[in-house]
Tab-separated table of C-alpha atoms in Angstrom:
chain	number	residue	atom	x	y	z
A	500	MET	CA	7.224	4.004	13.505
A	501	SER	CA	4.505	1.842	11.954
A	502	TRP	CA	1.812	4.519	12.126
A	503	LEU	CA	3.697	7.077	10.040
A	504	HIS	CA	5.613	6.994	6.747
A	505	ARG	CA	7.899	9.898	5.830
A	506	TYR	CA	7.860	10.865	2.131
A	507	PRO	CA	10.821	11.482	2.421
A	508	PRO	CA	12.595	12.440	5.677
A	509	ARG	CA	13.707	16.079	5.386
A	510	ARG	CA	16.414	17.203	7.802
A	511	ASP	CA	15.753	20.892	7.173
A	512	ALA	CA	11.953	20.690	7.332
A	513	ARG	CA	10.204	23.617	9.031
A	514	LEU	CA	6.739	22.052	9.027
A	515	ARG	CA	5.166	18.598	8.861
A	516	LEU	CA	2.099	17.745	6.787
A	517	VAL	CA	0.326	14.717	8.276
A	518	CYS	CA	-1.916	13.054	5.673
A	519	PHE	CA	-4.850	10.743	6.433
A	520	PRO	CA	-6.011	8.386	3.636
A	521	HIS	CA	-9.564	7.671	2.476
A	522	ALA	CA	-11.451	4.436	3.201
A	523	GLY	CA	-9.505	1.508	1.795
A	524	GLY	CA	-6.483	3.736	1.197
A	525	SER	CA	-2.948	3.600	2.550
A	526	ALA	CA	-0.194	6.070	3.389
A	527	ALA	CA	1.282	5.555	-0.096
A	528	ALA	CA	-1.574	7.659	-1.531
A	529	TYR	CA	0.515	10.702	-0.563
A	530	ARG	CA	3.963	9.487	-1.609
A	531	SER	CA	3.996	11.570	-4.803
A	532	TRP	CA	3.071	14.795	-3.000
A	533	SER	CA	6.678	15.331	-1.956
A	534	VAL	CA	7.641	16.401	-5.488
A	535	GLY	CA	4.902	19.040	-5.606
A	536	LEU	CA	5.392	20.671	-2.212
A	537	PRO	CA	8.224	22.902	-0.949
A	538	GLU	CA	11.429	21.349	0.401
A	539	TRP	CA	10.687	22.778	3.834
A	540	VAL	CA	7.594	20.552	4.169
A	541	GLU	CA	7.991	16.978	5.416
A	542	ILE	CA	5.093	14.683	4.522
A	543	LEU	CA	3.955	12.022	6.971
A	544	GLY	CA	1.444	9.526	5.597
A	545	VAL	CA	-0.677	7.820	8.256
A	546	GLN	CA	-0.720	4.047	7.822
A	547	TYR	CA	-3.929	2.591	9.227
A	548	PRO	CA	-3.831	-1.006	10.502
A	549	GLY	CA	-4.999	-3.674	8.063
A	550	ARG	CA	-3.202	-2.501	4.919
A	551	ALA	CA	0.240	-2.616	3.262
A	552	GLU	CA	2.894	-3.736	5.774
A	553	ARG	CA	0.205	-3.698	8.511
A	554	LEU	CA	-1.967	-6.184	6.652
A	555	GLY	CA	-1.719	-8.701	9.479
A	556	GLU	CA	-3.255	-6.289	11.997
A	557	PRO	CA	-7.009	-5.974	12.405
A	558	ALA	CA	-8.473	-2.897	10.739
A	559	ARG	CA	-10.073	-0.593	13.292
A	560	THR	CA	-13.840	-0.130	13.420
A	561	SER	CA	-14.063	2.720	15.967
A	562	LEU	CA	-13.168	6.172	14.697
A	563	PRO	CA	-12.607	7.715	18.159
A	564	GLY	CA	-10.433	4.745	19.127
A	565	LEU	CA	-8.374	5.067	15.955
A	566	ALA	CA	-7.948	8.819	16.527
A	567	ASP	CA	-6.705	8.076	20.066
A	568	GLU	CA	-4.023	5.750	18.690
A	569	ILE	CA	-2.901	8.140	15.961
A	570	ALA	CA	-2.756	11.069	18.374
A	571	GLU	CA	-0.521	9.030	20.655
A	572	ALA	CA	1.789	8.208	17.720
A	573	LEU	CA	2.032	11.918	16.853
A	574	ARG	CA	2.832	13.162	20.357
A	575	GLY	CA	6.537	12.564	19.906
A	576	LEU	CA	6.714	14.921	16.925
A	577	ALA	CA	6.146	18.194	18.736
A	578	ASP	CA	9.471	19.674	17.650
A	579	LEU	CA	7.944	21.211	14.506
A	580	PRO	CA	4.608	22.861	13.654
A	581	TYR	CA	2.256	20.496	11.888
A	582	VAL	CA	-0.734	20.587	9.548
A	583	LEU	CA	-3.315	17.797	9.324
A	584	PHE	CA	-4.831	16.835	5.958
A	585	GLY	CA	-7.491	14.178	5.441
A	586	HIS	CA	-9.576	13.074	2.490
A	587	SER	CA	-13.040	11.511	2.796
A	588	MET	CA	-12.953	9.167	5.813
A	589	GLY	CA	-9.509	10.605	6.493
A	590	ALA	CA	-11.013	14.072	6.967
A	591	ALA	CA	-13.125	12.870	9.895
A	592	ILE	CA	-10.132	11.047	11.418
A	593	ALA	CA	-7.913	14.123	10.974
A	594	TYR	CA	-10.513	16.292	12.727
A	595	GLU	CA	-10.862	13.903	15.660
A	596	THR	CA	-7.080	13.611	15.914
A	597	ALA	CA	-6.780	17.414	15.982
A	598	ARG	CA	-9.133	17.486	18.971
A	599	ARG	CA	-6.781	15.173	20.879
A	600	LEU	CA	-3.544	17.080	20.296
A	601	PRO	CA	-2.117	20.563	20.765
A	602	GLU	CA	-3.692	22.651	18.024
A	603	PRO	CA	-2.256	22.109	14.552
A	604	ALA	CA	-1.111	25.064	12.482
A	605	HIS	CA	-3.939	24.234	10.058
A	606	LEU	CA	-6.561	21.538	9.485
A	607	VAL	CA	-7.468	20.669	5.883
A	608	VAL	CA	-10.526	18.467	5.284
A	609	SER	CA	-11.300	17.148	1.819
A	610	GLY	CA	-14.245	15.355	0.229
A	611	ARG	CA	-16.214	15.030	3.456
A	612	GLU	CA	-19.341	16.645	4.878
A	613	ALA	CA	-19.012	18.679	8.079
A	614	PRO	CA	-19.651	16.862	11.384
A	615	ARG	CA	-23.128	18.348	11.765
A	616	HIS	CA	-24.101	16.561	8.530
A	617	SER	CA	-22.452	13.241	9.399
A	618	ARG	CA	-24.551	10.388	8.055
A	619	HIS	CA	-24.850	6.874	9.397
A	620	GLY	CA	-24.950	4.015	6.917
A	621	THR	CA	-25.471	0.293	6.582
A	622	ILE	CA	-23.021	-0.719	3.861
A	623	HIS	CA	-20.886	-2.506	6.460
A	624	LEU	CA	-23.907	-4.666	7.320
A	625	GLY	CA	-24.612	-5.568	3.698
A	626	SER	CA	-23.360	-8.128	1.239
A	627	GLU	CA	-20.193	-8.321	-0.819
A	628	ALA	CA	-22.207	-6.816	-3.654
A	629	ASP	CA	-22.967	-3.787	-1.473
A	630	LEU	CA	-19.269	-3.271	-0.761
A	631	LEU	CA	-18.393	-3.625	-4.445
A	632	ALA	CA	-21.115	-1.132	-5.368
A	633	ALA	CA	-19.652	1.362	-2.859
A	634	LEU	CA	-16.199	0.920	-4.390
A	635	ASP	CA	-17.594	1.379	-7.886
A	636	ARG	CA	-19.513	4.499	-6.912
A	637	PHE	CA	-16.354	6.296	-5.848
A	638	GLY	CA	-14.158	4.721	-8.514
A	639	ALA	CA	-10.856	4.585	-6.622
A	640	THR	CA	-10.003	0.875	-6.793
A	641	PRO	CA	-7.903	-0.479	-9.695
A	642	PRO	CA	-9.934	-3.242	-11.425
A	643	GLU	CA	-6.921	-5.574	-11.454
A	644	LEU	CA	-6.963	-5.731	-7.644
A	645	LEU	CA	-10.578	-6.854	-7.616
A	646	ALA	CA	-9.834	-9.456	-10.297
A	647	ASP	CA	-7.354	-11.216	-8.003
A	648	PRO	CA	-9.382	-13.423	-5.577
A	649	GLU	CA	-6.911	-13.126	-2.693
A	650	MET	CA	-6.507	-9.368	-3.028
A	651	ARG	CA	-10.246	-8.962	-3.473
A	652	GLU	CA	-10.926	-10.753	-0.183
A	653	LEU	CA	-8.346	-8.693	1.689
A	654	LEU	CA	-9.554	-5.437	0.170
A	655	LEU	CA	-13.203	-6.119	0.910
A	656	GLY	CA	-12.327	-6.960	4.516
A	657	VAL	CA	-10.611	-3.596	4.935
A	658	ILE	CA	-13.452	-1.774	3.182
A	659	ALA	CA	-16.034	-3.441	5.430
A	660	ALA	CA	-14.112	-2.326	8.528
A	661	ASP	CA	-13.643	1.196	7.180
A	662	CYS	CA	-17.333	1.448	6.319
A	663	GLU	CA	-18.243	0.372	9.845
A	664	LEU	CA	-15.816	2.926	11.269
A	665	ILE	CA	-17.232	5.860	9.327
A	666	GLU	CA	-20.889	4.760	9.256
A	667	THR	CA	-21.049	4.430	13.047
A	668	TYR	CA	-19.150	7.663	13.707
A	669	ALA	CA	-21.091	10.020	15.967
A	670	PRO	CA	-19.224	13.357	16.286
A	671	ASP	CA	-19.661	15.429	19.415
A	672	LEU	CA	-21.489	18.469	18.083
A	673	ALA	CA	-21.074	20.247	21.422
A	674	ALA	CA	-17.279	19.931	21.354
A	675	THR	CA	-15.249	23.077	21.981
A	676	PRO	CA	-14.338	24.554	18.579
A	677	LEU	CA	-10.755	24.430	17.405
A	678	ARG	CA	-8.920	27.746	17.128
A	679	CYS	CA	-6.710	26.933	14.142
A	680	PRO	CA	-7.459	27.851	10.511
A	681	VAL	CA	-9.548	25.244	8.687
A	682	THR	CA	-9.772	24.745	4.923
A	683	ALA	CA	-12.317	22.491	3.233
A	684	LEU	CA	-11.690	21.108	-0.262
A	685	LEU	CA	-14.250	19.422	-2.493
A	686	GLY	CA	-14.919	18.333	-6.028
A	687	ASP	CA	-17.767	20.287	-7.585
A	688	ALA	CA	-19.336	17.031	-8.866
A	689	ASP	CA	-18.772	14.910	-5.752
A	690	PRO	CA	-21.812	12.612	-5.318
A	691	GLY	CA	-21.171	12.237	-1.596
A	692	VAL	CA	-20.909	15.808	-0.295
A	693	THR	CA	-22.615	19.045	-1.276
A	694	PRO	CA	-20.920	22.461	-1.225
A	695	ARG	CA	-23.107	23.601	1.679
A	696	GLU	CA	-22.214	20.484	3.674
A	697	ALA	CA	-18.542	21.231	3.070
A	698	ALA	CA	-18.960	24.930	3.948
A	699	ASP	CA	-20.330	23.983	7.365
A	700	TRP	CA	-16.868	22.832	8.450
A	701	ALA	CA	-16.618	26.505	9.429
A	702	ALA	CA	-18.556	25.626	12.585
A	703	ILE	CA	-15.753	23.490	14.040
A	704	THR	CA	-13.314	26.395	14.460
A	705	SER	CA	-13.265	29.900	15.855
A	706	GLY	CA	-10.374	30.626	13.498
A	707	PRO	CA	-10.308	31.499	9.801
A	708	PHE	CA	-12.132	29.234	7.355
A	709	ARG	CA	-11.789	28.774	3.613
A	710	LEU	CA	-13.644	26.641	1.052
A	711	ASN	CA	-11.917	25.540	-2.169
A	712	ALA	CA	-13.851	23.919	-5.010
A	713	PHE	CA	-12.117	21.948	-7.775
A	714	PRO	CA	-13.537	20.434	-10.961
A	715	GLY	CA	-14.157	16.742	-10.435
A	716	ASP	CA	-15.856	14.025	-8.431
A	717	HIS	CA	-15.012	12.470	-5.070
A	718	PHE	CA	-11.423	11.759	-6.121
A	719	PHE	CA	-10.688	15.155	-7.631
A	720	LEU	CA	-7.330	14.907	-5.803
A	721	LEU	CA	-6.079	12.676	-8.610
A	722	ALA	CA	-7.216	14.658	-11.650
A	723	GLN	CA	-6.522	18.031	-9.991
A	724	ARG	CA	-3.314	17.028	-8.223
A	725	ASP	CA	-1.247	20.020	-9.377
A	726	ALA	CA	-3.972	22.529	-8.498
A	727	VAL	CA	-4.482	20.905	-5.090
A	728	LEU	CA	-0.756	21.043	-4.345
A	729	ARG	CA	-0.613	24.711	-5.353
A	730	THR	CA	-3.426	25.395	-2.906
A	731	MET	CA	-1.672	23.369	-0.218
A	732	THR	CA	1.587	25.253	-0.798
A	733	ASP	CA	-0.276	28.534	-0.339
A	734	LEU	CA	-1.930	27.575	2.943
A	735	LEU	CA	1.197	25.900	4.329
A	736	ALA	CA	2.916	29.286	4.103
A	737	GLY	CA	1.114	30.021	7.388
A	738	PRO	CA	0.039	33.340	8.927
A	739	GLY	CA	0.038	36.124	6.399
A	740	SER	CA	-0.913	33.907	3.461
A	741	GLN	CA	-4.157	34.554	1.622
A	742	THR	CA	-5.714	31.508	3.299
A	743	ASP	CA	-5.785	33.215	6.654
A	744	THR	CA	-7.820	36.161	5.373
A	745	ARG	CA	-10.902	34.240	4.226
A	746	SER	CA	-14.146	34.191	6.155
A	747	ALA	CA	-16.874	31.628	6.709
A	748	PRO	CA	-19.508	33.894	5.050
A	749	ALA	CA	-17.361	34.132	1.921
A	750	ALA	CA	-17.009	30.350	1.890
A	751	ARG	CA	-20.783	29.958	2.167
A	752	GLU	CA	-21.166	32.358	-0.768
A	753	THR	CA	-18.965	29.997	-2.755
A	754	ALA	CA	-21.143	27.055	-1.685
A	755	ASP	CA	-24.316	28.902	-2.704
A	756	ARG	CA	-22.870	29.651	-6.145
A	757	LEU	CA	-21.932	26.014	-6.687
A	758	CYS	CA	-25.322	24.755	-5.500
A	759	SER	CA	-27.074	27.110	-7.902
A	760	GLY	CA	-25.017	25.805	-10.797
A	761	ASP	CA	-22.800	28.881	-11.019
A	762	GLN	CA	-19.255	27.547	-11.336
A	763	THR	CA	-17.703	31.024	-11.001
A	764	VAL	CA	-15.916	30.963	-7.648
A	765	PRO	CA	-15.248	34.329	-5.957
A	766	GLN	CA	-11.672	35.609	-6.343
A	767	GLY	CA	-9.294	34.045	-3.818
A	768	LEU	CA	-11.617	31.175	-2.897
A	769	GLY	CA	-11.204	28.968	-5.930
A	770	GLY	CA	-8.734	26.133	-6.062
A	771	SER	CA	-8.746	25.184	-9.740
A	772	SER	CA	-6.390	27.830	-11.081
């Protein structure tokens, strides 16, 4: 199945974790997670068109259209409960995919402002220099890829499409809220999303909500990998875990503390320990 990569297939899996990459990213971003999560979790990395083995396919520029395609690819995997995880652009795609499927056991959004704060942009309309500046700002692209002219051209084409996809995204703010638990993760020094913008993901569900802050910038997932996977292991445990006891007001308290410069996160809401 070209849309999904299993890292690795697990015959005795009790739950699937479906992971959505950031702009410019591929499914392989989550390959290493299999060694840090329980054996009963099977990881499925979503492979967007236009990258890796799908390089010959046009990258999508409509977020709702892409979510439709991914939801269709996931419909045949209803034999196990599933959790959706997305980082940055992937968080918005994971949310829209969740709206198109039977409710997931949990939705985890990372490094992305809540839909009510969704911002349009014009990077996709700019020059190559604008695209390179966007890559540099978030610091996720190995310099050696940009040094290779052929890879640079391919990468910038994907980035331009991804920027168009996310910069033209207009979420339906009147959509019926999900009912599943939602957890928002962020780096406390992320230049692209504030704690309060992350805390407002609480509005997209009538279920439990939790906010986890980690030390780091937009790609805190790399530097804080072990802490993130410990948090993921906790929430994947399902009903009865500490995740399902947290409230939106408590998450907003965490956001207020971070915005005021107080890095002390209330007990049970932090993700860095």
